[in-house]
Amino acid sequence: MIRRPPRSTLSSSSAASDVYKRQVQYSSGEVRDAIIGYVQGDTGMNQSDDLVRINVSHSNLKAKFIELRFDKHMLIEDVYVKCCHNCGGGSADTVVLNLLDPNGNFVAQLDDMNKKLGFYAPENGFGIHVLDSDPNSLSAGGWLEDVSLVKKFELTDEEYDKREGTVRKWMQSKKAKDPTWTLEKEMMRRRDPTWEPPVPKPENYQQDEAGIVEMGGRCEVNPGGRRGEVKFVGKVEGLQPGWWVGVHLDDPASGSSVKDGIVKGVKYFDVPDKFGTFVRPANVVCGNFPNELDELDELGEI
């Protein structure tokens, strides 16, 4: 017959197990926090006392390699290997390494391959400048930085037209089916197959509203309640069809692409740069709208 331990014994064992788990978790958390604190340190970049962060530059390169980590116990031979492999090419036969202080002053030439880097007492922020005398080096002549030296693959228009499956062929097939096709229309219909482009405005759009706009009168432009003076009423070549009102705003315009009264090289009204705007007549209210900036100036608030 198998006897079960008393319930109290089971409860005690379970409680002890929970306490042990919490202690283990707490200890693991402490260890984790201690490791993170050591690695990050005061500056977030802690390191072993045997490591040093050195900036490496190369005589053939404009770019610099910032804070590469070197072990002070590395042989100078290994320093050459690391610098040549990671920082522009070369070899110990054609390269000379100069150790520089943080201000760029010469400290020593690293020329004894049997010595260790720590012999030269480098510190964080020191530099190593790689002098590469090999004319056939991988980095010579700017080949690692100047992309203009790389020959690009080029095709004439005639050669490109002979290819199948190109973007040009795809666009031509779309326009053959729909002469009004545009890339914008294609993208919109991919999002919504029922999408239709907005109907263009008629040439007399808001003509009646433009008829009640007083030329040279004070006005308020909405949205935003911007005040100014009406300088132009009419159609504008280069903007959408219909009637427009040109306004000289009291305050410089924001969000307007036409701020100087000029559209497509044609000057429609005189206005200082950034003070002009074109709006639809329905957005213009004419009336007694004094310049608020003048009123504030009189009160001494600006």
mmCIF file of C-alpha atoms in Angstrom:
data_model
loop_
_atom_site.group_PDB
_atom_site.id
_atom_site.type_symbol
_atom_site.label_atom_id
_atom_site.label_comp_id
_atom_site.label_asym_id
_atom_site.label_seq_id
_atom_site.Cartn_x
_atom_site.Cartn_y
_atom_site.Cartn_z
ATOM 1 C CA MET A 1 0.000 0.000 0.000
ATOM 2 C CA ILE A 2 1.355 3.460 -1.001
ATOM 3 C CA ARG A 3 0.947 6.095 1.625
ATOM 4 C CA ARG A 4 0.721 9.732 0.707
ATOM 5 C CA PRO A 5 2.546 12.225 2.879
ATOM 6 C CA PRO A 6 0.318 14.383 5.035
ATOM 7 C CA ARG A 7 -1.222 17.442 3.359
ATOM 8 C CA SER A 8 0.691 19.726 5.698
ATOM 9 C CA THR A 9 3.947 18.174 4.486
ATOM 10 C CA LEU A 10 2.990 18.777 0.852
ATOM 11 C CA SER A 11 2.074 22.372 1.614
ATOM 12 C CA SER A 12 5.364 22.948 3.414
ATOM 13 C CA SER A 13 7.336 21.468 0.510
ATOM 14 C CA SER A 14 5.469 23.618 -2.014
ATOM 15 C CA ALA A 15 6.031 26.741 0.039
ATOM 16 C CA ALA A 16 9.737 25.986 0.383
ATOM 17 C CA SER A 17 9.983 25.422 -3.370
ATOM 18 C CA ASP A 18 8.326 28.803 -4.068
ATOM 19 C CA VAL A 19 10.711 30.549 -1.672
ATOM 20 C CA TYR A 20 13.677 28.859 -3.361
ATOM 21 C CA LYS A 21 12.461 29.905 -6.818
ATOM 22 C CA ARG A 22 12.036 33.502 -5.698
ATOM 23 C CA GLN A 23 15.528 33.478 -4.215
ATOM 24 C CA VAL A 24 16.995 32.063 -7.435
ATOM 25 C CA GLN A 25 15.113 34.601 -9.553
ATOM 26 C CA TYR A 26 16.201 37.418 -7.270
ATOM 27 C CA SER A 27 19.806 36.261 -7.406
ATOM 28 C CA SER A 28 19.644 35.967 -11.207
ATOM 29 C CA GLY A 29 18.236 39.485 -11.410
ATOM 30 C CA GLU A 30 21.018 40.824 -9.217
ATOM 31 C CA VAL A 31 23.648 39.093 -11.340
ATOM 32 C CA ARG A 32 22.072 40.428 -14.528
ATOM 33 C CA ASP A 33 21.956 43.998 -13.177
ATOM 34 C CA ALA A 34 25.559 43.716 -12.011
ATOM 35 C CA ILE A 35 26.709 42.568 -15.455
ATOM 36 C CA ILE A 36 24.792 45.344 -17.197
ATOM 37 C CA GLY A 37 26.192 47.912 -14.780
ATOM 38 C CA TYR A 38 29.752 46.713 -15.397
ATOM 39 C CA VAL A 39 29.430 46.635 -19.185
ATOM 40 C CA GLN A 40 27.820 50.069 -19.404
ATOM 41 C CA GLY A 41 29.830 51.741 -16.678
ATOM 42 C CA ASP A 42 29.614 55.494 -16.121
ATOM 43 C CA THR A 43 29.715 56.304 -19.829
ATOM 44 C CA GLY A 44 27.725 53.334 -21.127
ATOM 45 C CA MET A 45 30.887 51.838 -22.675
ATOM 46 C CA ASN A 46 32.792 50.008 -19.946
ATOM 47 C CA GLN A 47 35.655 47.755 -20.910
ATOM 48 C CA SER A 48 38.412 45.565 -19.570
ATOM 49 C CA ASP A 49 41.604 47.219 -18.360
ATOM 50 C CA ASP A 50 43.428 45.277 -21.078
ATOM 51 C CA LEU A 51 41.438 46.953 -23.879
ATOM 52 C CA VAL A 52 41.932 50.410 -25.353
ATOM 53 C CA ARG A 53 39.736 52.314 -27.839
ATOM 54 C CA ILE A 54 41.774 53.809 -30.683
ATOM 55 C CA ASN A 55 40.701 55.902 -33.694
ATOM 56 C CA VAL A 56 42.285 54.652 -36.928
ATOM 57 C CA SER A 57 42.872 56.782 -40.030
ATOM 58 C CA HIS A 58 44.364 55.851 -43.404
ATOM 59 C CA SER A 59 46.477 57.946 -45.739
ATOM 60 C CA ASN A 60 44.330 56.962 -48.741
ATOM 61 C CA LEU A 61 40.931 57.442 -47.107
ATOM 62 C CA LYS A 62 38.866 60.398 -45.942
ATOM 63 C CA ALA A 63 36.837 58.209 -43.611
ATOM 64 C CA LYS A 64 38.043 57.395 -40.123
ATOM 65 C CA PHE A 65 37.424 54.295 -38.073
ATOM 66 C CA ILE A 66 36.275 55.442 -34.666
ATOM 67 C CA GLU A 67 37.067 53.691 -31.393
ATOM 68 C CA LEU A 68 38.295 50.322 -32.618
ATOM 69 C CA ARG A 69 39.134 48.108 -29.677
ATOM 70 C CA PHE A 70 42.663 46.807 -29.333
ATOM 71 C CA ASP A 71 44.062 44.507 -26.665
ATOM 72 C CA LYS A 72 47.196 45.925 -25.082
ATOM 73 C CA HIS A 73 48.673 42.400 -25.119
ATOM 74 C CA MET A 74 48.456 42.240 -28.924
ATOM 75 C CA LEU A 75 51.748 42.000 -30.744
ATOM 76 C CA ILE A 76 52.439 44.922 -33.083
ATOM 77 C CA GLU A 77 52.378 42.351 -35.876
ATOM 78 C CA ASP A 78 48.729 41.616 -35.011
ATOM 79 C CA VAL A 79 47.969 45.339 -34.839
ATOM 80 C CA TYR A 80 49.222 45.623 -38.429
ATOM 81 C CA VAL A 81 47.010 42.743 -39.484
ATOM 82 C CA LYS A 82 43.938 44.278 -37.852
ATOM 83 C CA CYS A 83 44.527 47.761 -39.267
ATOM 84 C CA CYS A 84 45.285 46.540 -42.790
ATOM 85 C CA HIS A 85 42.369 44.111 -42.844
ATOM 86 C CA ASN A 86 39.739 46.482 -41.459
ATOM 87 C CA CYS A 87 40.945 49.940 -42.406
ATOM 88 C CA GLY A 88 41.897 50.223 -46.054
ATOM 89 C CA GLY A 89 44.135 47.350 -47.025
ATOM 90 C CA GLY A 90 47.902 47.128 -47.334
ATOM 91 C CA SER A 91 50.493 44.895 -45.693
ATOM 92 C CA ALA A 92 53.363 45.188 -43.245
ATOM 93 C CA ASP A 93 55.756 45.487 -46.206
ATOM 94 C CA THR A 94 54.169 48.701 -47.514
ATOM 95 C CA VAL A 95 52.430 50.149 -44.459
ATOM 96 C CA VAL A 96 53.774 52.155 -41.518
ATOM 97 C CA LEU A 97 51.686 52.672 -38.373
ATOM 98 C CA ASN A 98 52.121 55.875 -36.401
ATOM 99 C CA LEU A 99 50.679 56.197 -32.911
ATOM 100 C CA LEU A 100 49.125 59.627 -32.227
ATOM 101 C CA ASP A 101 47.880 61.241 -29.050
ATOM 102 C CA PRO A 102 44.266 62.526 -28.786
ATOM 103 C CA ASN A 103 45.386 65.882 -30.272
ATOM 104 C CA GLY A 104 46.914 64.216 -33.307
ATOM 105 C CA ASN A 105 50.522 64.672 -32.191
ATOM 106 C CA PHE A 106 53.063 62.007 -33.081
ATOM 107 C CA VAL A 107 53.890 59.645 -30.208
ATOM 108 C CA ALA A 108 55.771 56.732 -31.735
ATOM 109 C CA GLN A 109 56.182 54.590 -34.812
ATOM 110 C CA LEU A 110 54.939 51.065 -34.285
ATOM 111 C CA ASP A 111 57.809 49.314 -36.001
ATOM 112 C CA ASP A 112 58.894 46.552 -33.614
ATOM 113 C CA MET A 113 56.769 43.558 -34.546
ATOM 114 C CA ASN A 114 57.820 41.605 -31.455
ATOM 115 C CA LYS A 115 56.691 44.213 -28.956
ATOM 116 C CA LYS A 116 53.191 44.397 -27.544
ATOM 117 C CA LEU A 117 50.914 47.356 -28.074
ATOM 118 C CA GLY A 118 50.916 48.093 -24.346
ATOM 119 C CA PHE A 119 54.667 48.865 -24.547
ATOM 120 C CA TYR A 120 53.759 52.184 -26.194
ATOM 121 C CA ALA A 121 51.257 53.035 -23.416
ATOM 122 C CA PRO A 122 48.243 53.904 -25.608
ATOM 123 C CA GLU A 123 45.131 55.303 -23.932
ATOM 124 C CA ASN A 124 41.499 55.721 -24.924
ATOM 125 C CA GLY A 125 41.231 58.430 -27.585
ATOM 126 C CA PHE A 126 44.664 57.791 -29.073
ATOM 127 C CA GLY A 127 44.963 57.316 -32.816
ATOM 128 C CA ILE A 128 46.792 55.103 -35.255
ATOM 129 C CA HIS A 129 47.507 56.586 -38.674
ATOM 130 C CA VAL A 130 48.122 54.084 -41.463
ATOM 131 C CA LEU A 131 50.663 55.330 -44.016
ATOM 132 C CA ASP A 132 50.267 53.203 -47.136
ATOM 133 C CA SER A 133 53.030 53.636 -49.736
ATOM 134 C CA ASP A 134 51.823 50.919 -52.120
ATOM 135 C CA PRO A 135 50.590 52.528 -55.388
ATOM 136 C CA ASN A 136 48.664 49.335 -56.135
ATOM 137 C CA SER A 137 46.935 49.241 -52.758
ATOM 138 C CA LEU A 138 43.225 48.496 -52.695
ATOM 139 C CA SER A 139 42.541 51.986 -51.329
ATOM 140 C CA ALA A 140 44.943 53.890 -53.586
ATOM 141 C CA GLY A 141 43.463 56.510 -55.884
ATOM 142 C CA GLY A 142 40.161 56.643 -54.023
ATOM 143 C CA TRP A 143 38.903 53.262 -55.185
ATOM 144 C CA LEU A 144 37.247 52.528 -51.843
ATOM 145 C CA GLU A 145 35.417 55.883 -51.626
ATOM 146 C CA ASP A 146 35.052 57.570 -55.023
ATOM 147 C CA VAL A 147 32.115 55.853 -56.717
ATOM 148 C CA SER A 148 32.666 57.949 -59.873
ATOM 149 C CA LEU A 149 35.675 55.733 -60.607
ATOM 150 C CA VAL A 150 33.450 52.687 -60.914
ATOM 151 C CA LYS A 151 32.209 52.054 -64.427
ATOM 152 C CA LYS A 152 28.435 51.891 -64.487
ATOM 153 C CA PHE A 153 26.331 49.626 -66.621
ATOM 154 C CA GLU A 154 24.714 51.827 -69.253
ATOM 155 C CA LEU A 155 22.181 51.299 -72.044
ATOM 156 C CA THR A 156 21.166 53.564 -74.895
ATOM 157 C CA ASP A 157 17.457 54.320 -75.323
ATOM 158 C CA GLU A 158 17.396 52.094 -78.389
ATOM 159 C CA GLU A 159 18.910 49.152 -76.500
ATOM 160 C CA TYR A 160 16.532 49.676 -73.586
ATOM 161 C CA ASP A 161 13.506 49.767 -75.914
ATOM 162 C CA LYS A 162 14.435 46.346 -77.267
ATOM 163 C CA ARG A 163 14.186 44.776 -73.808
ATOM 164 C CA GLU A 164 11.027 43.083 -72.593
ATOM 165 C CA GLY A 165 9.552 43.352 -69.107
ATOM 166 C CA THR A 166 10.913 46.859 -68.440
ATOM 167 C CA VAL A 167 9.116 49.670 -66.626
ATOM 168 C CA ARG A 168 8.923 51.620 -69.890
ATOM 169 C CA LYS A 169 7.196 48.716 -71.646
ATOM 170 C CA TRP A 170 4.765 48.362 -68.732
ATOM 171 C CA MET A 171 3.884 52.067 -68.781
ATOM 172 C CA GLN A 172 3.438 52.005 -72.548
ATOM 173 C CA SER A 173 1.024 49.058 -72.290
ATOM 174 C CA LYS A 174 -0.981 50.895 -69.601
ATOM 175 C CA LYS A 175 -1.247 54.059 -71.690
ATOM 176 C CA ALA A 176 -2.251 52.028 -74.740
ATOM 177 C CA LYS A 177 -5.284 50.754 -72.788
ATOM 178 C CA ASP A 178 -6.021 54.113 -71.112
ATOM 179 C CA PRO A 179 -4.534 57.294 -72.653
ATOM 180 C CA THR A 180 -5.250 59.178 -69.404
ATOM 181 C CA TRP A 181 -3.327 56.642 -67.299
ATOM 182 C CA THR A 182 -0.914 58.003 -64.714
ATOM 183 C CA LEU A 183 1.154 56.378 -62.016
ATOM 184 C CA GLU A 184 -0.955 58.168 -59.401
ATOM 185 C CA LYS A 185 -4.108 56.654 -60.865
ATOM 186 C CA GLU A 186 -2.502 53.202 -60.864
ATOM 187 C CA MET A 187 -1.533 53.435 -57.178
ATOM 188 C CA MET A 188 -4.936 54.736 -56.114
ATOM 189 C CA ARG A 189 -6.776 51.973 -57.958
ATOM 190 C CA ARG A 190 -4.579 49.333 -56.385
ATOM 191 C CA ARG A 191 -5.746 50.593 -53.004
ATOM 192 C CA ASP A 192 -9.357 50.986 -54.129
ATOM 193 C CA PRO A 193 -10.426 49.395 -57.453
ATOM 194 C CA THR A 194 -13.488 51.690 -57.560
ATOM 195 C CA TRP A 195 -11.432 54.892 -57.252
ATOM 196 C CA GLU A 196 -12.017 57.557 -59.887
ATOM 197 C CA PRO A 197 -9.955 60.729 -60.351
ATOM 198 C CA PRO A 198 -11.653 63.952 -59.205
ATOM 199 C CA VAL A 199 -13.579 65.802 -61.887
ATOM 200 C CA PRO A 200 -11.569 68.805 -63.149
ATOM 201 C CA LYS A 201 -12.938 72.207 -62.177
ATOM 202 C CA PRO A 202 -14.746 74.095 -64.990
ATOM 203 C CA GLU A 203 -13.217 77.281 -66.365
ATOM 204 C CA ASN A 204 -15.930 79.401 -64.729
ATOM 205 C CA TYR A 205 -15.518 77.754 -61.314
ATOM 206 C CA GLN A 206 -16.485 80.254 -58.545
ATOM 207 C CA GLN A 207 -16.926 83.059 -61.061
ATOM 208 C CA ASP A 208 -19.971 84.383 -59.167
ATOM 209 C CA GLU A 209 -18.076 84.393 -55.865
ATOM 210 C CA ALA A 210 -15.211 86.275 -57.527
ATOM 211 C CA GLY A 211 -17.666 88.953 -58.718
ATOM 212 C CA ILE A 212 -18.309 90.161 -55.162
ATOM 213 C CA VAL A 213 -14.648 90.359 -54.131
ATOM 214 C CA GLU A 214 -13.598 94.003 -53.872
ATOM 215 C CA MET A 215 -10.310 94.750 -55.604
ATOM 216 C CA GLY A 216 -7.948 96.588 -53.244
ATOM 217 C CA GLY A 217 -10.234 96.026 -50.260
ATOM 218 C CA ARG A 218 -9.441 94.554 -46.893
ATOM 219 C CA CYS A 219 -10.329 90.902 -46.429
ATOM 220 C CA GLU A 220 -10.069 87.834 -44.262
ATOM 221 C CA VAL A 221 -8.888 84.539 -45.725
ATOM 222 C CA ASN A 222 -10.152 81.221 -44.411
ATOM 223 C CA PRO A 223 -9.303 78.775 -43.047
ATOM 224 C CA GLY A 224 -7.164 80.453 -40.423
ATOM 225 C CA GLY A 225 -8.694 83.924 -40.346
ATOM 226 C CA ARG A 226 -5.651 85.469 -42.055
ATOM 227 C CA ARG A 227 -6.091 89.134 -42.916
ATOM 228 C CA GLY A 228 -4.795 91.111 -45.838
ATOM 229 C CA GLU A 229 -5.573 93.171 -48.935
ATOM 230 C CA VAL A 230 -7.020 91.922 -52.240
ATOM 231 C CA LYS A 231 -4.454 92.443 -54.999
ATOM 232 C CA PHE A 232 -5.738 90.262 -57.824
ATOM 233 C CA VAL A 233 -8.985 88.649 -59.012
ATOM 234 C CA GLY A 234 -9.023 86.411 -62.065
ATOM 235 C CA LYS A 235 -7.742 83.210 -63.643
ATOM 236 C CA VAL A 236 -4.189 82.003 -63.111
ATOM 237 C CA GLU A 237 -2.344 79.994 -65.735
ATOM 238 C CA GLY A 238 -0.544 77.213 -63.921
ATOM 239 C CA LEU A 239 -3.127 76.721 -61.172
ATOM 240 C CA GLN A 240 -6.318 74.680 -61.450
ATOM 241 C CA PRO A 241 -9.052 76.042 -63.738
ATOM 242 C CA GLY A 242 -11.448 78.613 -62.338
ATOM 243 C CA TRP A 243 -11.172 81.949 -60.573
ATOM 244 C CA TRP A 244 -8.598 82.912 -57.967
ATOM 245 C CA VAL A 245 -7.987 85.772 -55.570
ATOM 246 C CA GLY A 246 -4.472 87.043 -54.883
ATOM 247 C CA VAL A 247 -4.034 88.438 -51.381
ATOM 248 C CA HIS A 248 -1.251 90.462 -49.787
ATOM 249 C CA LEU A 249 -1.294 89.060 -46.266
ATOM 250 C CA ASP A 250 -0.478 91.127 -43.190
ATOM 251 C CA ASP A 251 1.520 88.203 -41.780
ATOM 252 C CA PRO A 252 3.881 85.995 -43.855
ATOM 253 C CA ALA A 253 2.057 83.063 -45.398
ATOM 254 C CA SER A 254 2.603 79.514 -44.224
ATOM 255 C CA GLY A 255 1.706 76.397 -46.161
ATOM 256 C CA SER A 256 1.314 78.235 -49.486
ATOM 257 C CA SER A 257 3.420 77.251 -52.478
ATOM 258 C CA VAL A 258 2.905 80.644 -54.146
ATOM 259 C CA LYS A 259 4.119 83.385 -51.790
ATOM 260 C CA ASP A 260 5.400 86.099 -54.108
ATOM 261 C CA GLY A 261 2.516 86.620 -56.573
ATOM 262 C CA ILE A 262 4.381 84.792 -59.343
ATOM 263 C CA VAL A 263 3.097 81.592 -61.006
ATOM 264 C CA LYS A 264 5.034 79.858 -63.792
ATOM 265 C CA GLY A 265 7.169 82.959 -64.278
ATOM 266 C CA VAL A 266 4.176 85.309 -64.637
ATOM 267 C CA LYS A 267 3.770 88.068 -62.020
ATOM 268 C CA TYR A 268 0.103 88.597 -61.133
ATOM 269 C CA PHE A 269 0.545 91.144 -58.347
ATOM 270 C CA ASP A 270 3.314 92.886 -56.425
ATOM 271 C CA VAL A 271 3.937 91.588 -52.934
ATOM 272 C CA PRO A 272 7.007 91.006 -50.725
ATOM 273 C CA ASP A 273 8.270 87.440 -50.669
ATOM 274 C CA LYS A 274 6.303 85.116 -48.351
ATOM 275 C CA PHE A 275 3.442 87.633 -47.946
ATOM 276 C CA GLY A 276 1.412 86.555 -50.985
ATOM 277 C CA THR A 277 -1.086 83.767 -51.516
ATOM 278 C CA PHE A 278 -3.748 82.624 -54.018
ATOM 279 C CA VAL A 279 -7.056 81.346 -52.651
ATOM 280 C CA ARG A 280 -10.466 80.503 -54.038
ATOM 281 C CA PRO A 281 -12.997 83.372 -53.932
ATOM 282 C CA ALA A 282 -15.324 81.398 -51.640
ATOM 283 C CA ASN A 283 -12.596 81.484 -48.972
ATOM 284 C CA VAL A 284 -12.319 85.282 -49.034
ATOM 285 C CA VAL A 285 -14.554 87.563 -46.973
ATOM 286 C CA CYS A 286 -14.278 91.302 -47.754
ATOM 287 C CA GLY A 287 -15.098 93.948 -45.171
ATOM 288 C CA ASN A 288 -13.699 96.054 -42.375
ATOM 289 C CA PHE A 289 -10.758 93.900 -41.286
ATOM 290 C CA PRO A 290 -8.038 96.188 -39.888
ATOM 291 C CA ASN A 291 -4.460 95.054 -39.709
ATOM 292 C CA GLU A 292 -4.170 93.398 -36.292
ATOM 293 C CA LEU A 293 -0.397 93.836 -36.302
ATOM 294 C CA ASP A 294 -0.824 97.643 -36.501
ATOM 295 C CA GLU A 295 -3.214 97.551 -33.564
ATOM 296 C CA LEU A 296 -0.798 95.451 -31.498
ATOM 297 C CA ASP A 297 2.033 97.802 -32.455
ATOM 298 C CA GLU A 298 0.062 100.766 -31.162
ATOM 299 C CA LEU A 299 -0.482 98.927 -27.881
ATOM 300 C CA GLY A 300 3.241 98.232 -27.656
ATOM 301 C CA GLU A 301 2.788 94.439 -27.646
ATOM 302 C CA ILE A 302 5.084 93.766 -30.590
#
